[in-house]
Amino acid sequence: MKLQWSSVQAAVFGTVLLMACGNEKPLPIFGQRELVGTDTVYHTIAPYQFVDQDSAVITNATFKDQIYVADFFFTSCRTICPIMKTQMLRVYEATAEMPDVKILSHTIDPEYDTVALLHDFAERLGVTSNRWHFVTGVKDSIYKIAQTSYFATAMEDKSEPDGFIHSGAFLLIDKKQRIRGKYDGTKEAEVNKLIADIKKLRREDAQ
Amino acid sequence: MRNSIVGFIFLAIACVPGQRDVKFQQYYAEGEVLYQQHCANCHQADGSGLGKLYPPLAKSDFLEKGPEAVLCLIKYGVEGEMIVNGITYNKAMPGIPSLTELEIAEIVTYILNSWGNTSEMVEVNQASLILDTCSETP
């Protein structure tokens, strides 16, 4: 009898605990943070200005109040980029009903990947520019934002098979332009996690 | 008794391809590894291609051209427009000169017998003869 009581107590205690901790653990916030007065200032994406496949100017303001997933690629790449695009297409399809989620793919070969070429590429992939921006711009600006804002590797390297070295990372950016997740865009399981994290981030925003 | 005879005949028939195919299986297995390594990035592991960027190899009317076209394409690559299943593709496919004739034969055997494709296997001596004839762009 005593035993039974204690298991009931445990159940009640467990339920109370579960209710108290009902809020799921928030996604981490990447990068350095500093304390300004009593406010914590987090690492955010630096100001940028690029042009997308429709010649539209894309800046931080484009993603105001938007969650987005960023990556770095180039259209003539035969190594990891096609896999990344296959996986990003999964993200695109999984977020079709989420008007506040966008995708931003930067070319790291802007000399070759012109607006016209990116337009053709997006069209052939079958995606629309209101949800998935393919941007080009000043090469150094793209490399700089990759390295310093998104913590992604992107640079020219003539010894590489396609002439560039870059990571296959997908970065999840929240509505405050903070990095909330980094995933290997060549691995299906990681991209599954990204899709789950996007939903988690939207729940966080909804609170 | 009758059932067991039928069963025996059935078994015998089922085993024939197994016997014939030791070499085929070898080519196919090697071809699959090489396919994953050299082709699957763009054409996908299931041969479905990617949008209008990279054409499919599964249910692809390009393969109706026979193994010659596929062999030459893998070795020497292709540029410009190509129509597959009525869709115009236009991304260059670089050739892979480092592949041996045997490796190309294995890849082609794999492609021509996967994802619903069925064909004869392409043996290395056959591949060698074909590859000698395809110096021009296919």
PDB file of N, CA and C in Angstrom, chain B residues 31-82:
ATOM      1  N   GLY B  31      29.759  -1.036 -60.275  1.00  0.00           N
ATOM      2  CA  GLY B  31      29.138   0.096 -60.965  1.00  0.00           C
ATOM      3  C   GLY B  31      28.360   0.970 -60.000  1.00  0.00           C
ATOM      4  N   GLU B  32      27.710   0.354 -59.044  1.00  0.00           N
ATOM      5  CA  GLU B  32      26.924   1.113 -58.072  1.00  0.00           C
ATOM      6  C   GLU B  32      27.827   2.024 -57.230  1.00  0.00           C
ATOM      7  N   VAL B  33      28.954   1.472 -56.779  1.00  0.00           N
ATOM      8  CA  VAL B  33      29.902   2.263 -55.974  1.00  0.00           C
ATOM      9  C   VAL B  33      30.416   3.452 -56.788  1.00  0.00           C
ATOM     10  N   LEU B  34      30.790   3.169 -58.034  1.00  0.00           N
ATOM     11  CA  LEU B  34      31.322   4.231 -58.893  1.00  0.00           C
ATOM     12  C   LEU B  34      30.246   5.266 -59.228  1.00  0.00           C
ATOM     13  N   TYR B  35      29.032   4.790 -59.404  1.00  0.00           N
ATOM     14  CA  TYR B  35      27.920   5.695 -59.689  1.00  0.00           C
ATOM     15  C   TYR B  35      27.711   6.671 -58.531  1.00  0.00           C
ATOM     16  N   GLN B  36      27.715   6.120 -57.314  1.00  0.00           N
ATOM     17  CA  GLN B  36      27.535   6.965 -56.130  1.00  0.00           C
ATOM     18  C   GLN B  36      28.628   8.030 -56.065  1.00  0.00           C
ATOM     19  N   GLN B  37      29.811   7.628 -56.447  1.00  0.00           N
ATOM     20  CA  GLN B  37      30.973   8.498 -56.337  1.00  0.00           C
ATOM     21  C   GLN B  37      31.001   9.583 -57.420  1.00  0.00           C
ATOM     22  N   HIS B  38      30.657   9.210 -58.641  1.00  0.00           N
ATOM     23  CA  HIS B  38      30.862  10.127 -59.770  1.00  0.00           C
ATOM     24  C   HIS B  38      29.582  10.731 -60.346  1.00  0.00           C
ATOM     25  N   CYS B  39      28.461  10.097 -60.140  1.00  0.00           N
ATOM     26  CA  CYS B  39      27.256  10.503 -60.872  1.00  0.00           C
ATOM     27  C   CYS B  39      26.097  10.965 -59.978  1.00  0.00           C
ATOM     28  N   ALA B  40      26.018  10.353 -58.769  1.00  0.00           N
ATOM     29  CA  ALA B  40      24.811  10.519 -57.952  1.00  0.00           C
ATOM     30  C   ALA B  40      24.619  11.943 -57.440  1.00  0.00           C
ATOM     31  N   ASN B  41      25.699  12.709 -57.320  1.00  0.00           N
ATOM     32  CA  ASN B  41      25.564  14.103 -56.860  1.00  0.00           C
ATOM     33  C   ASN B  41      24.516  14.831 -57.687  1.00  0.00           C
ATOM     34  N   CYS B  42      24.622  14.719 -58.988  1.00  0.00           N
ATOM     35  CA  CYS B  42      23.690  15.433 -59.857  1.00  0.00           C
ATOM     36  C   CYS B  42      22.484  14.563 -60.232  1.00  0.00           C
ATOM     37  N   HIS B  43      22.751  13.351 -60.662  1.00  0.00           N
ATOM     38  CA  HIS B  43      21.653  12.521 -61.188  1.00  0.00           C
ATOM     39  C   HIS B  43      20.877  11.814 -60.084  1.00  0.00           C
ATOM     40  N   GLN B  44      21.333  11.935 -58.838  1.00  0.00           N
ATOM     41  CA  GLN B  44      20.668  11.382 -57.655  1.00  0.00           C
ATOM     42  C   GLN B  44      20.863   9.868 -57.550  1.00  0.00           C
ATOM     43  N   ALA B  45      20.834   9.409 -56.309  1.00  0.00           N
ATOM     44  CA  ALA B  45      21.035   7.990 -56.034  1.00  0.00           C
ATOM     45  C   ALA B  45      19.956   7.136 -56.708  1.00  0.00           C
ATOM     46  N   ASP B  46      18.750   7.709 -56.857  1.00  0.00           N
ATOM     47  CA  ASP B  46      17.673   6.931 -57.474  1.00  0.00           C
ATOM     48  C   ASP B  46      17.509   7.235 -58.965  1.00  0.00           C
ATOM     49  N   GLY B  47      18.494   7.942 -59.537  1.00  0.00           N
ATOM     50  CA  GLY B  47      18.477   8.211 -60.978  1.00  0.00           C
ATOM     51  C   GLY B  47      17.406   9.179 -61.433  1.00  0.00           C
ATOM     52  N   SER B  48      16.815   9.907 -60.483  1.00  0.00           N
ATOM     53  CA  SER B  48      15.683  10.765 -60.848  1.00  0.00           C
ATOM     54  C   SER B  48      16.094  12.128 -61.395  1.00  0.00           C
ATOM     55  N   GLY B  49      17.397  12.456 -61.324  1.00  0.00           N
ATOM     56  CA  GLY B  49      17.828  13.773 -61.789  1.00  0.00           C
ATOM     57  C   GLY B  49      17.391  14.852 -60.816  1.00  0.00           C
ATOM     58  N   LEU B  50      17.562  16.126 -61.207  1.00  0.00           N
ATOM     59  CA  LEU B  50      17.152  17.227 -60.327  1.00  0.00           C
ATOM     60  C   LEU B  50      16.493  18.319 -61.158  1.00  0.00           C
ATOM     61  N   GLY B  51      15.182  18.448 -60.987  1.00  0.00           N
ATOM     62  CA  GLY B  51      14.427  19.475 -61.708  1.00  0.00           C
ATOM     63  C   GLY B  51      14.746  19.449 -63.188  1.00  0.00           C
ATOM     64  N   LYS B  52      14.901  20.646 -63.758  1.00  0.00           N
ATOM     65  CA  LYS B  52      15.308  20.730 -65.162  1.00  0.00           C
ATOM     66  C   LYS B  52      16.801  21.029 -65.263  1.00  0.00           C
ATOM     67  N   LEU B  53      17.504  20.797 -64.159  1.00  0.00           N
ATOM     68  CA  LEU B  53      18.952  21.045 -64.138  1.00  0.00           C
ATOM     69  C   LEU B  53      19.719  19.830 -64.635  1.00  0.00           C
ATOM     70  N   TYR B  54      19.431  18.676 -64.034  1.00  0.00           N
ATOM     71  CA  TYR B  54      20.156  17.457 -64.376  1.00  0.00           C
ATOM     72  C   TYR B  54      19.153  16.395 -64.798  1.00  0.00           C
ATOM     73  N   PRO B  55      19.291  15.866 -65.998  1.00  0.00           N
ATOM     74  CA  PRO B  55      18.273  14.934 -66.511  1.00  0.00           C
ATOM     75  C   PRO B  55      18.256  13.605 -65.753  1.00  0.00           C
ATOM     76  N   PRO B  56      17.098  12.931 -65.757  1.00  0.00           N
ATOM     77  CA  PRO B  56      17.010  11.628 -65.095  1.00  0.00           C
ATOM     78  C   PRO B  56      17.710  10.546 -65.909  1.00  0.00           C
ATOM     79  N   LEU B  57      18.124   9.522 -65.206  1.00  0.00           N
ATOM     80  CA  LEU B  57      18.650   8.328 -65.869  1.00  0.00           C
ATOM     81  C   LEU B  57      17.640   7.188 -65.739  1.00  0.00           C
ATOM     82  N   ALA B  58      16.726   7.334 -64.759  1.00  0.00           N
ATOM     83  CA  ALA B  58      15.640   6.378 -64.615  1.00  0.00           C
ATOM     84  C   ALA B  58      14.538   6.798 -65.578  1.00  0.00           C
ATOM     85  N   LYS B  59      13.968   5.863 -66.270  1.00  0.00           N
ATOM     86  CA  LYS B  59      12.900   6.133 -67.239  1.00  0.00           C
ATOM     87  C   LYS B  59      13.305   7.278 -68.168  1.00  0.00           C
ATOM     88  N   SER B  60      14.515   7.207 -68.681  1.00  0.00           N
ATOM     89  CA  SER B  60      15.037   8.280 -69.522  1.00  0.00           C
ATOM     90  C   SER B  60      15.096   7.803 -70.959  1.00  0.00           C
ATOM     91  N   ASP B  61      14.507   8.589 -71.869  1.00  0.00           N
ATOM     92  CA  ASP B  61      14.530   8.129 -73.263  1.00  0.00           C
ATOM     93  C   ASP B  61      15.915   8.277 -73.896  1.00  0.00           C
ATOM     94  N   PHE B  62      16.804   9.000 -73.213  1.00  0.00           N
ATOM     95  CA  PHE B  62      18.177   9.097 -73.729  1.00  0.00           C
ATOM     96  C   PHE B  62      18.828   7.708 -73.796  1.00  0.00           C
ATOM     97  N   LEU B  63      18.478   6.857 -72.834  1.00  0.00           N
ATOM     98  CA  LEU B  63      19.100   5.535 -72.765  1.00  0.00           C
ATOM     99  C   LEU B  63      18.673   4.641 -73.932  1.00  0.00           C
ATOM    100  N   GLU B  64      17.573   5.047 -74.605  1.00  0.00           N
ATOM    101  CA  GLU B  64      17.144   4.264 -75.771  1.00  0.00           C
ATOM    102  C   GLU B  64      18.157   4.357 -76.899  1.00  0.00           C
ATOM    103  N   LYS B  65      19.045   5.350 -76.808  1.00  0.00           N
ATOM    104  CA  LYS B  65      20.089   5.475 -77.830  1.00  0.00           C
ATOM    105  C   LYS B  65      21.099   4.343 -77.737  1.00  0.00           C
ATOM    106  N   GLY B  66      20.999   3.559 -76.689  1.00  0.00           N
ATOM    107  CA  GLY B  66      21.899   2.416 -76.539  1.00  0.00           C
ATOM    108  C   GLY B  66      23.125   2.757 -75.716  1.00  0.00           C
ATOM    109  N   PRO B  67      23.914   1.761 -75.363  1.00  0.00           N
ATOM    110  CA  PRO B  67      25.045   1.974 -74.458  1.00  0.00           C
ATOM    111  C   PRO B  67      26.144   2.858 -75.049  1.00  0.00           C
ATOM    112  N   GLU B  68      26.214   2.930 -76.400  1.00  0.00           N
ATOM    113  CA  GLU B  68      27.297   3.705 -77.039  1.00  0.00           C
ATOM    114  C   GLU B  68      27.266   5.150 -76.558  1.00  0.00           C
ATOM    115  N   ALA B  69      26.060   5.755 -76.647  1.00  0.00           N
ATOM    116  CA  ALA B  69      25.930   7.174 -76.292  1.00  0.00           C
ATOM    117  C   ALA B  69      26.306   7.397 -74.831  1.00  0.00           C
ATOM    118  N   VAL B  70      25.893   6.472 -73.974  1.00  0.00           N
ATOM    119  CA  VAL B  70      26.149   6.636 -72.546  1.00  0.00           C
ATOM    120  C   VAL B  70      27.644   6.503 -72.243  1.00  0.00           C
ATOM    121  N   LEU B  71      28.270   5.513 -72.862  1.00  0.00           N
ATOM    122  CA  LEU B  71      29.709   5.301 -72.659  1.00  0.00           C
ATOM    123  C   LEU B  71      30.507   6.541 -73.044  1.00  0.00           C
ATOM    124  N   CYS B  72      30.228   7.056 -74.246  1.00  0.00           N
ATOM    125  CA  CYS B  72      30.988   8.199 -74.755  1.00  0.00           C
ATOM    126  C   CYS B  72      30.756   9.435 -73.888  1.00  0.00           C
ATOM    127  N   LEU B  73      29.523   9.582 -73.412  1.00  0.00           N
ATOM    128  CA  LEU B  73      29.184  10.737 -72.587  1.00  0.00           C
ATOM    129  C   LEU B  73      29.965  10.728 -71.272  1.00  0.00           C
ATOM    130  N   ILE B  74      30.073   9.568 -70.668  1.00  0.00           N
ATOM    131  CA  ILE B  74      30.783   9.475 -69.390  1.00  0.00           C
ATOM    132  C   ILE B  74      32.269   9.790 -69.584  1.00  0.00           C
ATOM    133  N   LYS B  75      32.808   9.297 -70.673  1.00  0.00           N
ATOM    134  CA  LYS B  75      34.238   9.501 -70.915  1.00  0.00           C
ATOM    135  C   LYS B  75      34.556  10.943 -71.327  1.00  0.00           C
ATOM    136  N   TYR B  76      33.759  11.485 -72.261  1.00  0.00           N
ATOM    137  CA  TYR B  76      34.119  12.771 -72.852  1.00  0.00           C
ATOM    138  C   TYR B  76      33.237  13.935 -72.442  1.00  0.00           C
ATOM    139  N   GLY B  77      32.128  13.660 -71.765  1.00  0.00           N
ATOM    140  CA  GLY B  77      31.262  14.749 -71.341  1.00  0.00           C
ATOM    141  C   GLY B  77      30.433  15.294 -72.482  1.00  0.00           C
ATOM    142  N   VAL B  78      29.632  16.307 -72.166  1.00  0.00           N
ATOM    143  CA  VAL B  78      28.768  16.897 -73.194  1.00  0.00           C
ATOM    144  C   VAL B  78      28.456  18.332 -72.796  1.00  0.00           C
ATOM    145  N   GLU B  79      28.267  19.180 -73.824  1.00  0.00           N
ATOM    146  CA  GLU B  79      27.880  20.578 -73.579  1.00  0.00           C
ATOM    147  C   GLU B  79      26.711  20.928 -74.470  1.00  0.00           C
ATOM    148  N   GLY B  80      26.015  21.996 -74.117  1.00  0.00           N
ATOM    149  CA  GLY B  80      24.912  22.468 -74.951  1.00  0.00           C
ATOM    150  C   GLY B  80      23.608  21.798 -74.593  1.00  0.00           C
ATOM    151  N   GLU B  81      22.604  22.068 -75.411  1.00  0.00           N
ATOM    152  CA  GLU B  81      21.267  21.573 -75.091  1.00  0.00           C
ATOM    153  C   GLU B  81      21.132  20.074 -75.342  1.00  0.00           C
ATOM    154  N   MET B  82      20.344  19.448 -74.491  1.00  0.00           N
ATOM    155  CA  MET B  82      20.044  18.034 -74.666  1.00  0.00           C
ATOM    156  C   MET B  82      18.592  17.822 -74.265  1.00  0.00           C
TER     157      MET B  82
END
